[in-house]
Amino acid sequence: MQYDNGGELLVAHLKSLGIDTVFGVVSVHNLPLVEAVDRHLRFVPVRHEATAVNAADGYGRARGSIGCALTSTGTGAGNAAGSLIEALASGTAVLHVTGQVESAYLGTGRGFIHETKDQLGMLSAVSAYAATVTSARDAGRVLRWATSAALAVPGGPASVEWPIDLQYAAQEDPEEAGPGASGPSPDAVELAAAQALLSGSRRPLIWAGGGACRARPELLALLEATGAGLLTSNSGRGSVPEDHPLVIGNFATTPAARALLAEADVLVTVGTHFRSNETADYGLKLPDAHIQIDVDADALGRVYPARHALHGDAAGVLPTLTGAAVRADTDWTARVTAVREEVRAALHEGIGPQAAICDALAAALPRGTVVARDVTIPSSSWGNRLLPIHDPRANVFPRGGGIGQGLGMGIGAALARPDEPTVVIAGDGGLAVHFGELLTVAQERPRLTLIVFNDGGYGVLRNMQDKYAERRSGVDLFTPDFGPLAAACALPYARIAAPADAAPVLEAALAADGPTLVEVDLAALGPMKNPFTPPVKIPTA
């Protein structure tokens, strides 16, 4: 195939992937790409390169596919690095295409505008795959290989740097196929032993991580065949809809769930990496009879010992376990459902007046609606646990824990699903990281409700310092008046200052055919009954 320039080739590749919206910042070093995308698809000019990647990440998650971000070389690519780290931590498929100086000057260090030392090395460190376009005949192959790497399991971002002269050049694409993918298969002896262990179980539990989201029917079949309880990591939420009576959810570290783990006679874990914040900083005890399934060989036994480590894709491995499963004791299944209700009731009680907001969202949101949750107290305390998730594509949050990424992810998700409402939960501190993206929301007018929980700073760290330290440091921040700020950005504004405000304000915002900024005035609303602090060890405590 022949293309007038690299932009036309890129558009053809994106169309083949079903991508209709691309996020980026225009530059002299990506102009042919941006112009072609804007001519044939939808180009969203975000205000910062980090947001371009976050938005592409959210777009891909909401569609269950892949997103694309365009950035410039040098500083622009460097600005994107933090968000690439998030996509790498989450295994999200993102195609990141960045510029590069003219190929004749590449690597010369002469100070060409936007030049940086070893950009490819930087991108390799924060991407699952990184490559340089070296000729006008090579670009199509590089894009296909990068996309294959991003979509592979466990996946992650793929970065392509493209010298500007080769972007302008006419392209000849031989259309050679990308690399094929073949998944691992578990050892037959280990698999048979795991089947035997499960067949003798009467008090089973299952723990689903992000890898289980690729095997939803198979996981549901095992759950219902065994009558086991299902714990999840944050990433595994929605792998089975959370209104299923056997889904305990992201509550493994609660006292009631710990008691279940202590009494379980087998635990099957599926595609989870046991992150520190979901295991009480690795203080959570798991059963010795542990069957671990993961496509990533390095994950097997890395955090907790596995009696039977099954290296394979969950969709292929789970049916073999289901075939050997027997039904749990009736009283065990009844206890699972009781724990499910107990942990939810306890959390609902502990969050005090914020429970009204959680309840209002749960009632007003259509099933499967994306809720993009930045790192903030409402997300960490109840958004990641109590607010129900029924589809993993709706479960959008920064898995690497970086603050300030939620709005960009929400913008991407909202534009991926333009006919549905999207909600972003953010704090005033996290939102301030990327205030400029309020202008992107104002310009693009997505159907997005941005809920800003305003406590005048970094509330999580403030709670930690109030509990463990003698003084506060760096946590009390100047916060704008959000009403005039919204007006300056041509955004509708509403305020929640009492529990009774939650339902009417959120119902109206979610029904709107465009964006709304909703401020939750936490000083007026009142405190949680139990102040939230993260499960981080403090040596001096």
Coordinates of C-alpha atoms in Angstrom, one line a residue:
M1 CA 0.0 0.0 0.0
Q2 CA 1.1 3.5 -0.8
Y3 CA 0.4 6.6 1.4
D4 CA 1.1 10.2 0.9
N5 CA 2.7 10.6 4.3
G6 CA 3.1 8.9 7.7
G7 CA -0.2 10.5 9.0
E8 CA -2.2 8.7 6.3
L9 CA -0.5 5.4 7.2
L10 CA -1.2 5.9 10.8
V11 CA -4.9 6.7 10.2
A12 CA -5.2 3.5 8.1
H13 CA -3.7 1.5 11.0
L14 CA -5.9 3.1 13.6
K15 CA -9.0 2.4 11.5
S16 CA -8.0 -1.2 11.3
L17 CA -8.1 -1.3 15.1
G18 CA -11.5 0.4 15.4
I19 CA -10.0 3.5 17.0
D20 CA -12.0 6.6 16.1
T21 CA -10.6 9.1 18.7
V22 CA -7.0 10.0 19.4
F23 CA -5.6 12.2 22.2
G24 CA -2.5 14.4 22.0
V25 CA -0.7 17.7 21.9
V26 CA 0.2 19.1 18.5
S27 CA 3.9 20.0 17.8
V28 CA 6.2 20.7 14.9
H29 CA 7.5 17.2 15.4
N30 CA 4.1 15.4 15.0
L31 CA 2.3 17.7 12.7
P32 CA 1.7 15.3 9.8
L33 CA 0.3 12.7 12.2
V34 CA -2.0 15.2 14.0
E35 CA -3.3 16.7 10.7
A36 CA -4.2 13.3 9.2
V37 CA -5.9 12.2 12.4
D38 CA -7.9 15.4 12.6
R39 CA -8.8 15.1 9.0
H40 CA -10.1 11.5 9.1
L41 CA -10.8 10.7 12.8
R42 CA -11.3 12.8 16.0
F43 CA -8.3 14.5 17.4
V44 CA -8.7 15.7 21.0
P45 CA -6.2 18.4 21.9
V46 CA -5.6 17.8 25.6
R47 CA -3.5 20.3 27.5
H48 CA -0.7 18.0 28.7
E49 CA 1.0 14.9 27.3
A50 CA 0.5 13.0 30.5
T51 CA -3.2 13.4 29.9
A52 CA -3.0 12.3 26.3
V53 CA -1.7 8.9 27.5
N54 CA -4.2 8.7 30.5
A55 CA -7.1 9.5 28.1
A56 CA -5.9 6.9 25.6
D57 CA -5.7 4.5 28.5
G58 CA -9.2 5.3 29.7
Y59 CA -10.5 5.0 26.2
G60 CA -9.0 1.6 25.7
R61 CA -10.3 0.3 29.1
A62 CA -13.8 1.6 28.5
R63 CA -14.0 -0.2 25.2
G64 CA -12.0 -3.3 26.2
S65 CA -9.5 -2.7 23.4
I66 CA -6.7 -0.1 22.8
G67 CA -6.3 3.6 22.7
C68 CA -3.8 5.9 21.0
A69 CA -1.9 9.0 22.2
L70 CA 0.2 11.4 20.1
T71 CA 3.0 13.4 21.7
S72 CA 6.1 15.4 20.7
T73 CA 9.7 14.4 21.1
G74 CA 11.9 15.3 24.0
T75 CA 10.1 17.1 26.7
G76 CA 6.7 16.0 25.3
A77 CA 7.7 12.3 25.4
G78 CA 9.1 12.9 28.9
N79 CA 5.9 14.4 30.1
A80 CA 4.1 11.3 29.0
A81 CA 6.4 9.0 30.9
G82 CA 4.5 9.0 34.2
S83 CA 1.2 8.0 32.5
L84 CA 3.0 5.3 30.5
I85 CA 4.1 3.9 33.9
E86 CA 0.4 3.7 34.9
A87 CA -0.5 1.9 31.7
L88 CA 2.5 -0.5 32.2
A89 CA 1.4 -1.2 35.8
S90 CA -2.2 -2.0 34.7
G91 CA -1.3 -3.9 31.5
T92 CA -3.5 -1.4 29.5
A93 CA -3.1 -1.4 25.7
V94 CA -2.0 2.0 24.6
L95 CA -0.3 2.9 21.3
H96 CA 1.9 5.9 22.1
V97 CA 3.3 7.6 18.9
T98 CA 5.8 10.3 19.6
G99 CA 7.9 12.5 17.3
Q100 CA 11.6 12.4 16.9
V101 CA 14.2 14.8 15.3
E102 CA 15.1 14.5 11.7
S103 CA 16.7 11.1 11.1
A104 CA 20.0 12.7 9.9
Y105 CA 20.4 14.3 13.3
L106 CA 19.2 11.4 15.5
G107 CA 21.7 10.7 18.2
T108 CA 24.1 13.4 17.3
G109 CA 23.6 15.5 20.4
R110 CA 24.0 18.7 18.5
G111 CA 21.1 20.4 20.3
F112 CA 18.4 20.1 17.5
I113 CA 15.1 21.5 18.8
H114 CA 13.2 19.0 21.0
E115 CA 16.2 16.6 20.9
T116 CA 16.9 14.6 24.1
K117 CA 19.5 12.0 25.0
D118 CA 18.4 8.4 24.4
Q119 CA 14.7 9.0 24.1
L120 CA 14.2 5.3 23.0
G121 CA 15.9 4.2 26.2
M122 CA 13.6 6.3 28.3
L123 CA 10.5 4.9 26.5
S124 CA 11.8 1.4 26.8
A125 CA 11.9 1.8 30.6
V126 CA 8.3 2.8 30.8
S127 CA 6.7 0.8 28.0
A128 CA 6.1 -2.9 27.3
Y129 CA 7.6 -2.3 23.8
A130 CA 9.4 0.6 22.2
A131 CA 10.8 1.1 18.7
T132 CA 12.1 3.7 16.2
V133 CA 10.8 4.1 12.7
T134 CA 13.9 3.9 10.6
S135 CA 12.5 4.2 7.0
A136 CA 9.4 5.1 5.1
R137 CA 9.0 1.5 4.2
D138 CA 9.4 0.3 7.9
A139 CA 6.7 2.4 9.6
G140 CA 3.7 0.1 9.0
R141 CA 5.6 -2.9 10.3
V142 CA 6.7 -1.0 13.5
L143 CA 3.1 0.1 14.1
R144 CA 1.8 -3.5 13.8
W145 CA 4.5 -4.9 16.0
A146 CA 3.9 -2.2 18.6
T147 CA 0.2 -2.8 18.6
S148 CA 0.6 -6.6 18.9
A149 CA 2.9 -6.1 21.9
A150 CA 0.3 -3.7 23.5
L151 CA -2.5 -6.2 23.0
A152 CA -0.6 -9.2 24.2
V153 CA -1.1 -10.7 27.6
P154 CA -0.2 -9.2 30.1
G155 CA 0.1 -6.2 27.7
G156 CA 0.9 -2.6 28.4
P157 CA 1.8 0.6 26.4
A158 CA 3.8 0.4 23.2
S159 CA 5.8 3.5 22.2
V160 CA 6.9 4.4 18.7
E161 CA 9.2 7.3 18.0
W162 CA 9.0 8.6 14.4
P163 CA 11.5 11.0 13.0
I164 CA 9.8 14.1 11.5
D165 CA 11.3 13.7 8.0
L166 CA 10.0 10.2 7.8
Q167 CA 6.5 11.4 8.9
Y168 CA 6.4 13.8 5.9
A169 CA 7.8 11.2 3.5
A170 CA 5.6 9.1 1.2
Q171 CA 5.1 5.7 2.8
E172 CA 5.3 2.2 1.2
D173 CA 3.8 -0.5 3.4
P174 CA 4.4 -4.1 2.4
E175 CA 1.7 -5.0 5.0
E176 CA 3.6 -7.9 6.5
A177 CA 1.8 -9.5 9.4
G178 CA 2.7 -8.7 13.0
P179 CA 4.0 -11.4 15.4
G180 CA 1.7 -14.2 16.3
A181 CA 0.8 -14.9 19.9
S182 CA 0.8 -18.3 21.6
G183 CA 0.0 -18.6 25.3
P184 CA 1.6 -21.0 27.9
S185 CA -0.1 -24.2 29.1
P186 CA 0.2 -25.4 32.7
D187 CA 2.2 -28.4 33.6
A188 CA -0.1 -31.5 33.3
V189 CA 1.0 -32.9 36.7
E190 CA 0.4 -29.7 38.5
L191 CA -3.0 -29.3 36.8
A192 CA -4.0 -32.8 37.9
A193 CA -2.9 -32.1 41.4
A194 CA -4.8 -28.9 41.5
Q195 CA -8.0 -30.7 40.3
A196 CA -7.6 -33.3 43.0
L197 CA -7.1 -30.6 45.7
L198 CA -10.2 -28.7 44.5
S199 CA -12.4 -31.8 44.2
G200 CA -11.7 -32.5 47.9
S201 CA -12.5 -29.0 49.1
R202 CA -15.6 -28.1 51.1
R203 CA -14.7 -24.6 52.1
P204 CA -13.3 -23.0 48.9
L205 CA -12.5 -19.4 48.2
I206 CA -11.6 -17.7 44.9
W207 CA -9.6 -14.5 44.5
A208 CA -9.9 -12.7 41.1
G209 CA -7.4 -10.1 39.9
G210 CA -7.2 -8.2 36.7
G211 CA -6.3 -11.3 34.7
A212 CA -9.6 -12.8 35.6
C213 CA -11.4 -10.1 33.6
R214 CA -10.3 -11.9 30.4
A215 CA -12.1 -15.1 31.6
R216 CA -15.4 -13.8 32.9
P217 CA -17.7 -16.7 31.7
E218 CA -15.2 -19.3 32.9
L219 CA -14.8 -17.6 36.3
L220 CA -18.5 -17.5 36.8
A221 CA -18.9 -21.1 35.9
L222 CA -16.3 -22.1 38.5
L223 CA -17.8 -19.9 41.1
E224 CA -21.3 -21.3 40.7
A225 CA -20.0 -24.9 40.4
T226 CA -18.3 -24.6 43.8
G227 CA -20.5 -22.2 45.7
A228 CA -17.2 -20.6 46.8
G229 CA -16.9 -17.0 47.9
L230 CA -15.2 -14.6 45.5
L231 CA -12.7 -12.0 46.8
T232 CA -11.3 -9.6 44.3
S233 CA -8.4 -7.2 43.9
N234 CA -9.4 -3.7 42.8
S235 CA -8.4 -4.7 39.3
G236 CA -10.6 -7.8 39.4
R237 CA -13.8 -6.0 40.2
G238 CA -16.6 -6.7 37.8
S239 CA -15.1 -10.0 36.6
V240 CA -18.3 -11.3 38.1
P241 CA -21.0 -8.6 38.6
E242 CA -20.9 -7.4 42.1
D243 CA -24.6 -8.0 42.8
H244 CA -24.0 -11.7 42.5
P245 CA -24.6 -13.2 46.0
L246 CA -21.3 -15.1 46.1
V247 CA -19.2 -11.9 45.3
I248 CA -17.6 -10.6 48.5
G249 CA -15.4 -8.2 46.5
N250 CA -12.4 -6.1 47.3
F251 CA -12.7 -6.7 51.0
A252 CA -9.9 -9.2 51.7
T253 CA -8.3 -7.3 54.5
T254 CA -11.5 -6.8 56.5
P255 CA -11.8 -8.8 59.8
A256 CA -14.7 -10.9 58.4
A257 CA -12.9 -11.8 55.2
R258 CA -9.7 -12.6 57.1
A259 CA -11.7 -15.1 59.2
L260 CA -13.0 -16.7 56.0
L261 CA -9.4 -17.0 54.6
A262 CA -8.3 -18.6 57.9
E263 CA -11.0 -21.3 57.6
A264 CA -10.9 -21.9 53.9
D265 CA -9.5 -25.3 52.9
V266 CA -8.4 -24.1 49.4
L267 CA -7.9 -20.8 47.7
V268 CA -7.8 -20.4 43.9
T269 CA -6.3 -17.1 42.8
V270 CA -6.7 -16.0 39.2
G271 CA -4.5 -13.3 37.6
T272 CA -3.7 -11.3 40.6
H273 CA -0.4 -9.9 41.7
F274 CA -1.3 -9.3 45.4
R275 CA -0.4 -5.6 45.5
S276 CA 0.6 -4.2 48.8
N277 CA -2.4 -2.0 49.3
E278 CA -4.7 -5.0 48.8
T279 CA -2.8 -7.3 51.2
A280 CA -2.4 -5.0 54.2
D281 CA 1.2 -4.3 53.0
Y282 CA 1.7 -8.0 52.7
G283 CA 0.4 -8.7 56.2
L284 CA -2.6 -10.7 55.0
K285 CA -2.4 -14.4 55.6
L286 CA -3.6 -16.8 52.9
P287 CA -4.4 -20.5 53.1
D288 CA -1.5 -22.9 52.6
A289 CA -3.7 -24.8 50.1
H290 CA -3.2 -22.2 47.3
I291 CA -3.8 -22.8 43.6
Q292 CA -2.4 -19.9 41.6
I293 CA -3.3 -19.3 37.9
D294 CA -1.3 -16.6 36.0
V295 CA -0.2 -16.1 32.5
D296 CA 2.9 -14.2 33.9
A297 CA 5.4 -16.8 35.0
D298 CA 7.1 -14.3 37.3
A299 CA 3.9 -13.7 39.3
L300 CA 3.6 -17.4 40.3
G301 CA 4.7 -17.7 44.0
R302 CA 6.3 -14.2 43.9
V303 CA 4.3 -12.8 46.9
Y304 CA 2.6 -15.9 48.4
P305 CA 3.7 -19.5 48.1
A306 CA 1.6 -21.6 45.7
R307 CA 1.1 -25.3 46.3
H308 CA 0.1 -25.6 42.7
A309 CA 1.3 -23.0 40.3
L310 CA -0.6 -23.1 36.9
H311 CA 1.2 -21.1 34.2
G312 CA -1.5 -20.3 31.7
D313 CA -4.3 -18.1 30.5
A314 CA -7.2 -18.2 32.9
A315 CA -9.8 -18.7 30.1
G316 CA -8.1 -22.0 29.2
V317 CA -7.2 -23.2 32.7
L318 CA -10.4 -22.5 34.6
P319 CA -12.7 -25.0 32.8
T320 CA -10.4 -27.8 33.7
L321 CA -10.8 -26.9 37.4
T322 CA -14.6 -26.5 37.0
G323 CA -14.8 -30.0 35.6
A324 CA -13.3 -31.4 38.8
A325 CA -15.1 -29.1 41.2
V326 CA -17.7 -30.2 43.8
R327 CA -20.2 -28.1 45.7
A328 CA -19.1 -26.5 48.9
D329 CA -20.8 -27.3 52.2
T330 CA -24.1 -25.5 52.4
D331 CA -23.2 -23.7 55.6
W332 CA -20.0 -22.4 54.0
T333 CA -21.8 -20.9 51.1
A334 CA -24.4 -19.3 53.5
R335 CA -21.5 -17.9 55.5
V336 CA -20.0 -16.4 52.4
T337 CA -23.2 -14.5 51.6
A338 CA -23.4 -13.4 55.2
V339 CA -19.9 -12.0 55.1
R340 CA -20.7 -10.2 51.8
E341 CA -23.5 -8.3 53.6
E342 CA -21.5 -7.8 56.7
V343 CA -18.5 -6.1 55.1
R344 CA -20.6 -3.8 53.0
A345 CA -22.8 -2.8 56.0
A346 CA -19.7 -2.0 58.1
L347 CA -18.1 0.1 55.4
H348 CA -21.4 1.9 54.7
E349 CA -21.6 2.8 58.4
G350 CA -18.0 3.9 58.7
I351 CA -18.0 6.4 55.9
G352 CA -20.7 8.5 57.6
P353 CA -22.4 11.2 55.4
Q354 CA -20.5 10.1 52.3
A355 CA -22.7 7.0 52.2
A356 CA -25.4 9.2 50.8
I357 CA -23.2 10.1 47.8
C358 CA -22.3 6.4 47.3
D359 CA -26.0 5.4 47.5
A360 CA -27.1 8.2 45.1
L361 CA -24.5 7.2 42.5
A362 CA -25.4 3.5 42.8
A363 CA -29.1 4.3 42.3
A364 CA -28.6 6.8 39.4
L365 CA -25.9 5.2 37.3
P366 CA -27.0 2.9 34.5
R367 CA -25.6 -0.6 34.9
G368 CA -22.0 -0.8 33.5
T369 CA -21.4 3.0 33.5
V370 CA -17.7 4.0 33.7
V371 CA -16.7 5.4 37.1
A372 CA -13.1 6.8 36.8
R373 CA -11.7 7.1 40.3
D374 CA -8.6 9.2 41.0
V375 CA -6.5 8.5 44.1
T376 CA -8.5 10.2 46.8
I377 CA -10.1 9.3 50.1
P378 CA -13.6 8.6 48.7
S379 CA -12.1 6.4 46.0
S380 CA -9.8 4.5 48.3
S381 CA -12.4 4.0 51.1
W382 CA -15.7 3.3 49.3
G383 CA -15.4 4.0 45.6
N384 CA -13.0 1.0 45.2
R385 CA -15.1 -1.3 47.3
L386 CA -18.7 -0.3 48.0
L387 CA -19.8 1.5 44.8
P388 CA -20.9 -1.5 42.7
I389 CA -19.0 -2.6 39.5
H390 CA -20.7 -5.0 37.1
D391 CA -18.4 -4.9 34.2
P392 CA -14.6 -4.6 34.3
R393 CA -14.7 -2.1 31.4
A394 CA -16.4 0.3 33.9
N395 CA -13.7 -0.1 36.5
V396 CA -11.2 2.7 35.6
F397 CA -8.7 3.9 38.1
P398 CA -4.9 4.4 38.4
R399 CA -3.7 1.0 39.4
G400 CA -0.2 2.2 40.0
G401 CA -1.4 4.7 42.6
G402 CA -0.4 7.9 40.9
I403 CA -2.5 11.0 41.9
G404 CA -4.1 13.3 39.3
Q405 CA -4.7 10.8 36.5
G406 CA -8.4 10.2 37.0
L407 CA -9.8 13.2 35.0
G408 CA -7.7 12.3 31.9
M409 CA -8.9 8.7 32.2
G410 CA -12.5 9.9 32.5
I411 CA -12.2 12.1 29.5
G412 CA -11.0 9.1 27.4
A413 CA -13.7 6.8 28.7
A414 CA -16.4 9.4 28.1
L415 CA -15.4 9.9 24.5
A416 CA -15.2 6.1 24.0
R417 CA -18.8 5.9 25.1
P418 CA -20.4 9.2 24.0
D419 CA -24.0 8.0 24.5
E420 CA -23.5 7.1 28.1
P421 CA -22.8 9.1 31.2
T422 CA -19.3 8.9 32.7
V423 CA -18.4 9.8 36.3
V424 CA -15.0 11.0 37.6
I425 CA -14.3 10.9 41.3
A426 CA -11.4 13.2 42.2
G427 CA -10.1 15.2 45.2
D428 CA -9.2 18.8 45.1
G429 CA -5.5 18.0 45.4
G430 CA -5.5 15.4 42.6
L431 CA -7.5 17.6 40.3
A432 CA -5.0 20.5 40.7
V433 CA -2.3 18.4 39.1
H434 CA -4.1 18.8 35.8
F435 CA -6.5 21.8 36.2
G436 CA -5.8 22.6 32.5
E437 CA -7.9 19.6 31.5
L438 CA -11.0 21.4 32.6
L439 CA -10.4 23.3 29.4
T440 CA -10.4 20.1 27.4
V441 CA -13.7 19.1 29.0
A442 CA -15.1 22.6 28.2
Q443 CA -14.0 22.3 24.6
E444 CA -15.0 18.7 23.9
R445 CA -18.2 18.7 26.0
P446 CA -18.3 15.0 26.9
R447 CA -21.2 13.6 28.9
L448 CA -19.0 13.6 32.0
T449 CA -19.8 14.4 35.7
L450 CA -16.7 15.4 37.6
I451 CA -17.2 15.0 41.3
V452 CA -14.6 17.0 43.2
F453 CA -14.3 16.1 46.9
N454 CA -12.9 19.3 48.4
D455 CA -11.1 19.0 51.8
G456 CA -8.5 21.7 51.1
G457 CA -5.5 19.5 50.4
Y458 CA -4.1 16.0 50.5
G459 CA -6.6 14.3 52.9
V460 CA -5.0 10.8 52.9
L461 CA -1.6 12.1 53.9
R462 CA -3.1 14.6 56.3
N463 CA -4.9 11.8 58.1
M464 CA -1.6 9.9 58.3
Q465 CA 0.2 12.9 59.8
D466 CA -2.6 13.6 62.2
K467 CA -2.4 10.1 63.4
Y468 CA 1.3 9.4 63.5
A469 CA 3.2 12.8 63.4
E470 CA 3.5 15.9 65.6
R471 CA 2.7 18.4 62.8
R472 CA 1.4 18.6 59.2
S473 CA 3.8 19.0 56.3
G474 CA 2.8 19.7 52.7
V475 CA -0.8 18.6 53.0
D476 CA -2.8 21.8 53.5
L477 CA -3.2 23.5 50.1
F478 CA -4.9 26.6 48.7
T479 CA -8.0 25.5 46.9
P480 CA -10.0 27.6 44.4
D481 CA -13.6 28.6 44.6
F482 CA -15.0 25.9 42.3
G483 CA -18.1 27.8 41.3
P484 CA -16.3 30.7 39.6
L485 CA -13.7 28.3 38.3
A486 CA -16.4 26.2 36.6
A487 CA -18.0 29.4 35.3
A488 CA -14.7 30.5 33.8
C489 CA -14.5 27.2 32.0
A490 CA -18.1 27.4 30.8
L491 CA -19.0 24.3 32.9
P492 CA -22.3 23.9 34.8
Y493 CA -21.7 23.7 38.5
A494 CA -23.5 22.2 41.5
R495 CA -22.6 21.7 45.2
I496 CA -23.3 19.0 47.7
A497 CA -23.1 20.3 51.2
A498 CA -25.4 17.9 53.0
P499 CA -26.5 14.2 52.6
A500 CA -29.9 15.3 51.3
D501 CA -28.2 17.2 48.4
A502 CA -26.6 14.1 46.9
A503 CA -29.5 12.4 45.1
P504 CA -31.0 15.5 43.4
V505 CA -27.7 17.0 42.4
L506 CA -26.3 13.7 41.0
E507 CA -29.5 12.7 39.2
A508 CA -29.5 16.1 37.4
A509 CA -25.8 15.9 36.5
L510 CA -26.0 12.4 35.2
A511 CA -29.1 13.2 33.1
A512 CA -27.4 16.2 31.4
D513 CA -26.2 15.9 27.8
G514 CA -22.8 17.3 28.6
P515 CA -20.3 18.0 31.4
T516 CA -21.0 19.1 35.0
L517 CA -18.6 19.9 37.8
V518 CA -20.0 18.9 41.2
E519 CA -18.2 20.0 44.3
V520 CA -18.6 18.0 47.5
D521 CA -17.9 20.5 50.3
L522 CA -16.5 18.1 52.9
A523 CA -16.2 20.7 55.6
A524 CA -20.0 21.3 55.3
L525 CA -20.9 17.6 54.7
G526 CA -19.1 16.4 57.8
P527 CA -16.4 13.9 58.6
M528 CA -16.4 10.1 58.1
K529 CA -17.0 8.2 61.3
N530 CA -13.6 6.4 60.7
P531 CA -10.9 8.6 59.2
F532 CA -9.3 6.8 56.3
T533 CA -5.5 6.0 56.3
P534 CA -3.9 3.7 53.8
P535 CA -2.4 0.3 54.8
V536 CA 1.2 1.5 54.9
K537 CA 3.6 0.6 57.6
I538 CA 4.9 3.5 59.6
P539 CA 8.1 2.4 61.4
T540 CA 7.8 5.0 64.1
A541 CA 4.2 4.2 64.9

